[in-house]
Amino acid sequence: MPEPTSRGARSAPRPTGRVVIRGGTVVDGRGERVADVVVDGAEVVEVAPGATVPRGATVLDAGGCVVAPGLVDLHTHLRQPGAEEAETVETGSRAAALGGFTAVVAMPNTDPPIDSAAVALEVLALGAGATCLVAVAGAITMGRAGERLAPMGELASLGIHLFTDDGAGVQDVAVMRRALEYARGFDVTLAQHCEDDDMAGGGHMHEGEWSSRLGVPGIPAEAEEMMVARDIALARLTGGRVHFLHISTGRSAEFVAAAKAEGLSVTAEVTPHHLTLTHAELAGYDPVYKVNPPLRCESDVRALRAACMSGTVDAVATDHAPHAPERKDATLDVAPPGMLGLQTALPVVLAALAHGPGANGAVTHGVSDGPGTMSTRDILGLMSWQPARIAGLARDQGGDQGGPIEPGGPANICVIDPAATWEVDASRLASRSRNTPWAGRVMNGQVRHTLFRGEPVVIDGEAQR
Ligand SMILES: [Zn+2]
């Protein structure tokens, strides 16, 4: 039994046959070309137009489709161990495969949290037979309590590349400084959920026009921005590498842009919902729209879209946060924050960044006249090869994610039909939970097939196991 690692590089591939993905347009970090893709075992063996179909091969139709490296999610809550009623590694990774993901980074805010090699190995072992790569992030501090540092060196030796106390930010500046100095020795990245607890003060939504109108305690934008600014200062001071999780305000994006211009080692992600939804969604007190960080203003949505287009934002990450109905279907003040994301991420992001003004209004709501449109390839960069690099899963980092799709390369591939429309049926999602804001909405763009290490885990939109 090979030892599991967070890159999964040493786990044995499942036996798979030959697969031909026929008639699509291959889009990866190298460029775009019309070609068939022939896969043998876990490897791509040929990328060429009109490739010969080997005898006995499974042929997957990709006519009119984009054939891309599998998507990589930097921010997935799989809830195992500790909250298996909401999600498990198996159900979450199936949802991921259906969403086109071939890798997810499991967040460490489980119960117990991933602050030891024992718990990390437990999650990696659960992920060993999953339908996508399950990498794990380790906690920065023991118990995510923000006081004593977790054994990052030991966790890094398991291939863990990202560390975070997500769910909360590291509040104590001296602890965060020490963590960054310590992390440098292992060449790992600290991922921060930026939120100053004193400033957030138990709020349930964005502090602004809507929180006043609804009489709900709010979380000001500054609660996030203060910590983004603080951690940029710490990145400068320590030379450490910081990844900003789910930035949600225009000013956070401005701070990140300035830090990058200065040459600091910082990266940032946004979620699909922060690119599409605003605090106005809370008008009916529906807890499905309660997320952390909260949905912000229309000006923030526009600024975040612009930050994706300018390169300030490196990745879209789902923050897939399943909650069992008995907990989530509660009043706004007691419902836990978070929404599902894996199965809807791609069409929601396409609606926000690709389709342009007026299109897909059911998803983009009032925020329809964005700053422009992005190419499919640039959007795939945000969802595949750029997050693969941040997660330490790219090929030149010892991993097998993010492409490119070429002979000799790993067969982690998603096939996307950009023209397909489908209605989100919450009862049919693979997740154990149902807390999606997109139930009943029509999506443009659908994942048709997903190959994980050569195995077709999704064919024609259906999970194969
Ligand atoms: Zn978070």
mmCIF file of N, CA, C and O in Angstrom, residues 369-438:
data_model
loop_
_atom_site.group_PDB
_atom_site.id
_atom_site.type_symbol
_atom_site.label_atom_id
_atom_site.label_comp_id
_atom_site.label_asym_id
_atom_site.label_seq_id
_atom_site.Cartn_x
_atom_site.Cartn_y
_atom_site.Cartn_z
ATOM 1 N N ASP A 369 -24.204 44.338 -16.161
ATOM 2 C CA ASP A 369 -23.326 45.063 -17.085
ATOM 3 C C ASP A 369 -21.919 45.148 -16.504
ATOM 4 O O ASP A 369 -21.520 46.126 -15.913
ATOM 5 N N GLY A 370 -21.199 44.058 -16.647
ATOM 6 C CA GLY A 370 -19.845 43.958 -16.106
ATOM 7 C C GLY A 370 -18.858 44.796 -16.888
ATOM 8 O O GLY A 370 -19.224 45.450 -17.868
ATOM 9 N N PRO A 371 -17.598 44.768 -16.469
ATOM 10 C CA PRO A 371 -16.586 45.596 -17.119
ATOM 11 C C PRO A 371 -16.109 45.044 -18.457
ATOM 12 O O PRO A 371 -15.285 45.666 -19.097
ATOM 13 N N GLY A 372 -16.631 43.919 -18.879
ATOM 14 C CA GLY A 372 -16.173 43.345 -20.146
ATOM 15 C C GLY A 372 -16.328 41.855 -20.080
ATOM 16 O O GLY A 372 -17.029 41.349 -19.216
ATOM 17 N N THR A 373 -15.711 41.152 -20.991
ATOM 18 C CA THR A 373 -15.810 39.702 -20.937
ATOM 19 C C THR A 373 -14.418 39.086 -21.000
ATOM 20 O O THR A 373 -13.490 39.661 -21.548
ATOM 21 N N MET A 374 -14.308 37.909 -20.441
ATOM 22 C CA MET A 374 -13.044 37.176 -20.427
ATOM 23 C C MET A 374 -13.135 36.012 -21.385
ATOM 24 O O MET A 374 -14.205 35.434 -21.560
ATOM 25 N N SER A 375 -11.998 35.612 -21.941
ATOM 26 C CA SER A 375 -11.988 34.441 -22.814
ATOM 27 C C SER A 375 -12.163 33.190 -21.953
ATOM 28 O O SER A 375 -11.834 33.174 -20.760
ATOM 29 N N THR A 376 -12.679 32.139 -22.597
ATOM 30 C CA THR A 376 -12.820 30.862 -21.901
ATOM 31 C C THR A 376 -11.474 30.402 -21.356
ATOM 32 O O THR A 376 -11.372 29.891 -20.245
ATOM 33 N N ARG A 377 -10.433 30.609 -22.129
ATOM 34 C CA ARG A 377 -9.112 30.160 -21.702
ATOM 35 C C ARG A 377 -8.651 30.892 -20.439
ATOM 36 O O ARG A 377 -8.115 30.280 -19.505
ATOM 37 N N ASP A 378 -8.879 32.200 -20.382
ATOM 38 C CA ASP A 378 -8.484 32.938 -19.181
ATOM 39 C C ASP A 378 -9.310 32.499 -17.968
ATOM 40 O O ASP A 378 -8.810 32.450 -16.849
ATOM 41 N N ILE A 379 -10.586 32.188 -18.194
ATOM 42 C CA ILE A 379 -11.426 31.711 -17.090
ATOM 43 C C ILE A 379 -10.933 30.343 -16.614
ATOM 44 O O ILE A 379 -10.857 30.084 -15.405
ATOM 45 N N LEU A 380 -10.560 29.479 -17.556
ATOM 46 C CA LEU A 380 -10.021 28.173 -17.159
ATOM 47 C C LEU A 380 -8.706 28.334 -16.402
ATOM 48 O O LEU A 380 -8.404 27.556 -15.499
ATOM 49 N N GLY A 381 -7.954 29.352 -16.748
ATOM 50 C CA GLY A 381 -6.739 29.642 -15.976
ATOM 51 C C GLY A 381 -7.073 29.899 -14.513
ATOM 52 O O GLY A 381 -6.404 29.401 -13.604
ATOM 53 N N LEU A 382 -8.152 30.655 -14.285
ATOM 54 C CA LEU A 382 -8.578 30.952 -12.903
ATOM 55 C C LEU A 382 -9.073 29.710 -12.173
ATOM 56 O O LEU A 382 -9.097 29.680 -10.943
ATOM 57 N N MET A 383 -9.532 28.716 -12.936
ATOM 58 C CA MET A 383 -10.164 27.552 -12.302
ATOM 59 C C MET A 383 -9.338 26.277 -12.424
ATOM 60 O O MET A 383 -9.707 25.263 -11.843
ATOM 61 N N SER A 384 -8.243 26.307 -13.170
ATOM 62 C CA SER A 384 -7.464 25.080 -13.316
ATOM 63 C C SER A 384 -5.967 25.305 -13.066
ATOM 64 O O SER A 384 -5.466 25.000 -11.991
ATOM 65 N N TRP A 385 -5.261 25.846 -14.045
ATOM 66 C CA TRP A 385 -3.801 25.829 -13.897
ATOM 67 C C TRP A 385 -3.283 26.831 -12.865
ATOM 68 O O TRP A 385 -2.268 26.559 -12.226
ATOM 69 N N GLN A 386 -3.971 27.946 -12.685
ATOM 70 C CA GLN A 386 -3.486 28.887 -11.656
ATOM 71 C C GLN A 386 -3.718 28.342 -10.234
ATOM 72 O O GLN A 386 -2.783 28.326 -9.428
ATOM 73 N N PRO A 387 -4.922 27.861 -9.907
ATOM 74 C CA PRO A 387 -5.060 27.239 -8.580
ATOM 75 C C PRO A 387 -4.202 25.997 -8.390
ATOM 76 O O PRO A 387 -3.741 25.726 -7.271
ATOM 77 N N ALA A 388 -3.957 25.233 -9.472
ATOM 78 C CA ALA A 388 -3.084 24.054 -9.332
ATOM 79 C C ALA A 388 -1.715 24.467 -8.808
ATOM 80 O O ALA A 388 -1.129 23.812 -7.936
ATOM 81 N N ARG A 389 -1.236 25.595 -9.327
ATOM 82 C CA ARG A 389 0.090 26.080 -8.901
ATOM 83 C C ARG A 389 0.052 26.552 -7.441
ATOM 84 O O ARG A 389 0.950 26.261 -6.649
ATOM 85 N N ILE A 390 -1.007 27.285 -7.073
ATOM 86 C CA ILE A 390 -1.114 27.782 -5.685
ATOM 87 C C ILE A 390 -1.189 26.604 -4.706
ATOM 88 O O ILE A 390 -0.633 26.650 -3.612
ATOM 89 N N ALA A 391 -1.858 25.535 -5.134
ATOM 90 C CA ALA A 391 -2.002 24.361 -4.267
ATOM 91 C C ALA A 391 -0.758 23.486 -4.259
ATOM 92 O O ALA A 391 -0.691 22.515 -3.501
ATOM 93 N N GLY A 392 0.229 23.807 -5.098
ATOM 94 C CA GLY A 392 1.428 22.969 -5.184
ATOM 95 C C GLY A 392 1.175 21.678 -5.926
ATOM 96 O O GLY A 392 1.879 20.695 -5.733
ATOM 97 N N LEU A 393 0.163 21.660 -6.797
ATOM 98 C CA LEU A 393 -0.238 20.435 -7.486
ATOM 99 C C LEU A 393 0.115 20.434 -8.971
ATOM 100 O O LEU A 393 -0.240 19.515 -9.700
ATOM 101 N N ALA A 394 0.791 21.494 -9.427
ATOM 102 C CA ALA A 394 1.155 21.558 -10.849
ATOM 103 C C ALA A 394 2.237 20.523 -11.160
ATOM 104 O O ALA A 394 2.911 20.017 -10.259
ATOM 105 N N ARG A 395 2.397 20.221 -12.422
ATOM 106 C CA ARG A 395 3.310 19.134 -12.792
ATOM 107 C C ARG A 395 4.747 19.412 -12.384
ATOM 108 O O ARG A 395 5.440 18.529 -11.901
ATOM 109 N N ASP A 396 5.198 20.663 -12.596
ATOM 110 C CA ASP A 396 6.601 20.939 -12.232
ATOM 111 C C ASP A 396 6.785 21.086 -10.719
ATOM 112 O O ASP A 396 7.879 21.322 -10.235
ATOM 113 N N GLN A 397 5.685 20.933 -9.969
ATOM 114 C CA GLN A 397 5.789 20.914 -8.512
ATOM 115 C C GLN A 397 5.662 19.482 -7.975
ATOM 116 O O GLN A 397 5.526 19.283 -6.774
ATOM 117 N N GLY A 398 5.627 18.518 -8.879
ATOM 118 C CA GLY A 398 5.517 17.128 -8.449
ATOM 119 C C GLY A 398 4.097 16.597 -8.466
ATOM 120 O O GLY A 398 3.858 15.462 -8.072
ATOM 121 N N GLY A 399 3.149 17.421 -8.913
ATOM 122 C CA GLY A 399 1.757 16.992 -8.974
ATOM 123 C C GLY A 399 1.339 16.644 -10.382
ATOM 124 O O GLY A 399 2.179 16.553 -11.296
ATOM 125 N N ASP A 400 0.037 16.448 -10.581
ATOM 126 C CA ASP A 400 -0.432 16.061 -11.919
ATOM 127 C C ASP A 400 -1.671 16.876 -12.342
ATOM 128 O O ASP A 400 -2.479 16.416 -13.130
ATOM 129 N N GLN A 401 -1.794 18.086 -11.803
ATOM 130 C CA GLN A 401 -2.997 18.875 -12.073
ATOM 131 C C GLN A 401 -2.696 20.114 -12.930
ATOM 132 O O GLN A 401 -1.573 20.606 -12.952
ATOM 133 N N GLY A 402 -3.748 20.615 -13.579
ATOM 134 C CA GLY A 402 -3.641 21.894 -14.279
ATOM 135 C C GLY A 402 -3.091 21.807 -15.698
ATOM 136 O O GLY A 402 -2.864 22.834 -16.331
ATOM 137 N N GLY A 403 -2.879 20.604 -16.185
ATOM 138 C CA GLY A 403 -2.413 20.437 -17.558
ATOM 139 C C GLY A 403 -0.942 20.750 -17.721
ATOM 140 O O GLY A 403 -0.216 20.805 -16.727
ATOM 141 N N PRO A 404 -0.470 20.989 -18.960
ATOM 142 C CA PRO A 404 -1.244 21.005 -20.201
ATOM 143 C C PRO A 404 -1.646 19.596 -20.657
ATOM 144 O O PRO A 404 -1.155 18.606 -20.127
ATOM 145 N N ILE A 405 -2.564 19.580 -21.655
ATOM 146 C CA ILE A 405 -3.000 18.312 -22.235
ATOM 147 C C ILE A 405 -2.061 17.991 -23.387
ATOM 148 O O ILE A 405 -2.111 18.621 -24.443
ATOM 149 N N GLU A 406 -1.168 17.031 -23.155
ATOM 150 C CA GLU A 406 -0.145 16.704 -24.160
ATOM 151 C C GLU A 406 0.274 15.251 -23.980
ATOM 152 O O GLU A 406 0.102 14.691 -22.894
ATOM 153 N N PRO A 407 0.832 14.643 -25.037
ATOM 154 C CA PRO A 407 1.284 13.260 -24.909
ATOM 155 C C PRO A 407 2.285 13.133 -23.757
ATOM 156 O O PRO A 407 3.172 13.970 -23.599
ATOM 157 N N GLY A 408 2.086 12.087 -22.954
ATOM 158 C CA GLY A 408 2.962 11.892 -21.797
ATOM 159 C C GLY A 408 2.452 12.565 -20.542
ATOM 160 O O GLY A 408 2.968 12.338 -19.452
ATOM 161 N N GLY A 409 1.452 13.429 -20.706
ATOM 162 C CA GLY A 409 0.908 14.147 -19.549
ATOM 163 C C GLY A 409 -0.217 13.368 -18.892
ATOM 164 O O GLY A 409 -0.763 12.425 -19.471
ATOM 165 N N PRO A 410 -0.562 13.743 -17.687
ATOM 166 C CA PRO A 410 -1.627 13.053 -16.960
ATOM 167 C C PRO A 410 -3.003 13.342 -17.558
ATOM 168 O O PRO A 410 -3.259 14.446 -18.031
ATOM 169 N N ALA A 411 -3.875 12.324 -17.530
ATOM 170 C CA ALA A 411 -5.215 12.475 -18.107
ATOM 171 C C ALA A 411 -6.208 12.933 -17.045
ATOM 172 O O ALA A 411 -7.104 12.205 -16.643
ATOM 173 N N ASN A 412 -6.017 14.160 -16.570
ATOM 174 C CA ASN A 412 -7.002 14.811 -15.711
ATOM 175 C C ASN A 412 -7.656 15.885 -16.568
ATOM 176 O O ASN A 412 -7.056 16.925 -16.841
ATOM 177 N N ILE A 413 -8.866 15.606 -17.002
ATOM 178 C CA ILE A 413 -9.467 16.386 -18.087
ATOM 179 C C ILE A 413 -10.949 16.609 -17.811
ATOM 180 O O ILE A 413 -11.640 15.706 -17.319
ATOM 181 N N CYS A 414 -11.442 17.801 -18.120
ATOM 182 C CA CYS A 414 -12.896 17.988 -18.123
ATOM 183 C C CYS A 414 -13.336 18.473 -19.500
ATOM 184 O O CYS A 414 -12.606 19.188 -20.185
ATOM 185 N N VAL A 415 -14.504 18.016 -19.899
ATOM 186 C CA VAL A 415 -15.072 18.374 -21.204
ATOM 187 C C VAL A 415 -16.321 19.195 -20.934
ATOM 188 O O VAL A 415 -17.252 18.735 -20.265
ATOM 189 N N ILE A 416 -16.300 20.423 -21.434
ATOM 190 C CA ILE A 416 -17.345 21.387 -21.110
ATOM 191 C C ILE A 416 -18.136 21.730 -22.358
ATOM 192 O O ILE A 416 -17.546 22.074 -23.390
ATOM 193 N N ASP A 417 -19.452 21.641 -22.252
ATOM 194 C CA ASP A 417 -20.314 22.082 -23.352
ATOM 195 C C ASP A 417 -20.803 23.488 -23.015
ATOM 196 O O ASP A 417 -21.692 23.669 -22.197
ATOM 197 N N PRO A 418 -20.207 24.507 -23.655
ATOM 198 C CA PRO A 418 -20.560 25.880 -23.278
ATOM 199 C C PRO A 418 -21.976 26.264 -23.687
ATOM 200 O O PRO A 418 -22.543 27.214 -23.130
ATOM 201 N N ALA A 419 -22.565 25.521 -24.632
ATOM 202 C CA ALA A 419 -23.890 25.899 -25.137
ATOM 203 C C ALA A 419 -25.020 25.183 -24.404
ATOM 204 O O ALA A 419 -26.183 25.564 -24.531
ATOM 205 N N ALA A 420 -24.708 24.170 -23.624
ATOM 206 C CA ALA A 420 -25.773 23.397 -22.958
ATOM 207 C C ALA A 420 -26.420 24.217 -21.848
ATOM 208 O O ALA A 420 -25.752 24.962 -21.141
ATOM 209 N N THR A 421 -27.731 24.092 -21.721
ATOM 210 C CA THR A 421 -28.418 24.727 -20.601
ATOM 211 C C THR A 421 -29.038 23.643 -19.738
ATOM 212 O O THR A 421 -29.442 22.588 -20.230
ATOM 213 N N TRP A 422 -29.095 23.893 -18.458
ATOM 214 C CA TRP A 422 -29.663 22.911 -17.533
ATOM 215 C C TRP A 422 -30.214 23.631 -16.320
ATOM 216 O O TRP A 422 -29.780 24.722 -15.981
ATOM 217 N N GLU A 423 -31.196 22.993 -15.703
ATOM 218 C CA GLU A 423 -31.808 23.607 -14.524
ATOM 219 C C GLU A 423 -31.273 22.915 -13.273
ATOM 220 O O GLU A 423 -31.178 21.692 -13.229
ATOM 221 N N VAL A 424 -30.905 23.690 -12.283
ATOM 222 C CA VAL A 424 -30.358 23.116 -11.054
ATOM 223 C C VAL A 424 -31.500 22.513 -10.238
ATOM 224 O O VAL A 424 -32.434 23.212 -9.849
ATOM 225 N N ASP A 425 -31.417 21.182 -10.038
ATOM 226 C CA ASP A 425 -32.399 20.484 -9.211
ATOM 227 C C ASP A 425 -31.667 20.098 -7.921
ATOM 228 O O ASP A 425 -30.849 19.177 -7.911
ATOM 229 N N ALA A 426 -31.950 20.827 -6.859
ATOM 230 C CA ALA A 426 -31.197 20.630 -5.608
ATOM 231 C C ALA A 426 -31.287 19.193 -5.123
ATOM 232 O O ALA A 426 -30.336 18.658 -4.545
ATOM 233 N N SER A 427 -32.427 18.545 -5.391
ATOM 234 C CA SER A 427 -32.599 17.182 -4.874
ATOM 235 C C SER A 427 -31.714 16.180 -5.610
ATOM 236 O O SER A 427 -31.514 15.062 -5.144
ATOM 237 N N ARG A 428 -31.166 16.590 -6.774
ATOM 238 C CA ARG A 428 -30.328 15.660 -7.544
ATOM 239 C C ARG A 428 -28.831 15.957 -7.416
ATOM 240 O O ARG A 428 -28.017 15.300 -8.053
ATOM 241 N N LEU A 429 -28.465 16.943 -6.627
ATOM 242 C CA LEU A 429 -27.038 17.225 -6.463
ATOM 243 C C LEU A 429 -26.371 16.066 -5.730
ATOM 244 O O LEU A 429 -26.994 15.385 -4.916
ATOM 245 N N ALA A 430 -25.106 15.850 -6.021
ATOM 246 C CA ALA A 430 -24.389 14.718 -5.410
ATOM 247 C C ALA A 430 -24.059 14.977 -3.945
ATOM 248 O O ALA A 430 -23.844 14.050 -3.177
ATOM 249 N N SER A 431 -24.016 16.237 -3.575
ATOM 250 C CA SER A 431 -23.710 16.573 -2.184
ATOM 251 C C SER A 431 -24.761 15.999 -1.241
ATOM 252 O O SER A 431 -25.922 15.828 -1.615
ATOM 253 N N ARG A 432 -24.356 15.730 0.001
ATOM 254 C CA ARG A 432 -25.335 15.296 0.996
ATOM 255 C C ARG A 432 -26.227 16.440 1.452
ATOM 256 O O ARG A 432 -27.267 16.192 2.062
ATOM 257 N N SER A 433 -25.796 17.660 1.202
ATOM 258 C CA SER A 433 -26.565 18.821 1.660
ATOM 259 C C SER A 433 -27.284 19.479 0.491
ATOM 260 O O SER A 433 -27.068 19.128 -0.667
ATOM 261 N N ARG A 434 -28.157 20.406 0.809
ATOM 262 C CA ARG A 434 -29.020 21.007 -0.219
ATOM 263 C C ARG A 434 -28.936 22.529 -0.247
ATOM 264 O O ARG A 434 -29.779 23.178 -0.865
ATOM 265 N N ASN A 435 -27.940 23.098 0.465
ATOM 266 C CA ASN A 435 -27.917 24.554 0.626
ATOM 267 C C ASN A 435 -27.283 25.266 -0.570
ATOM 268 O O ASN A 435 -26.237 25.885 -0.483
ATOM 269 N N THR A 436 -27.975 25.161 -1.703
ATOM 270 C CA THR A 436 -27.544 25.894 -2.900
ATOM 271 C C THR A 436 -28.471 27.074 -3.147
ATOM 272 O O THR A 436 -29.691 26.942 -3.034
ATOM 273 N N PRO A 437 -27.894 28.225 -3.498
ATOM 274 C CA PRO A 437 -28.745 29.370 -3.829
ATOM 275 C C PRO A 437 -29.281 29.286 -5.255
ATOM 276 O O PRO A 437 -30.074 30.118 -5.666
ATOM 277 N N TRP A 438 -28.834 28.287 -6.005
ATOM 278 C CA TRP A 438 -29.145 28.240 -7.437
ATOM 279 C C TRP A 438 -30.280 27.275 -7.764
ATOM 280 O O TRP A 438 -30.549 27.029 -8.946
#
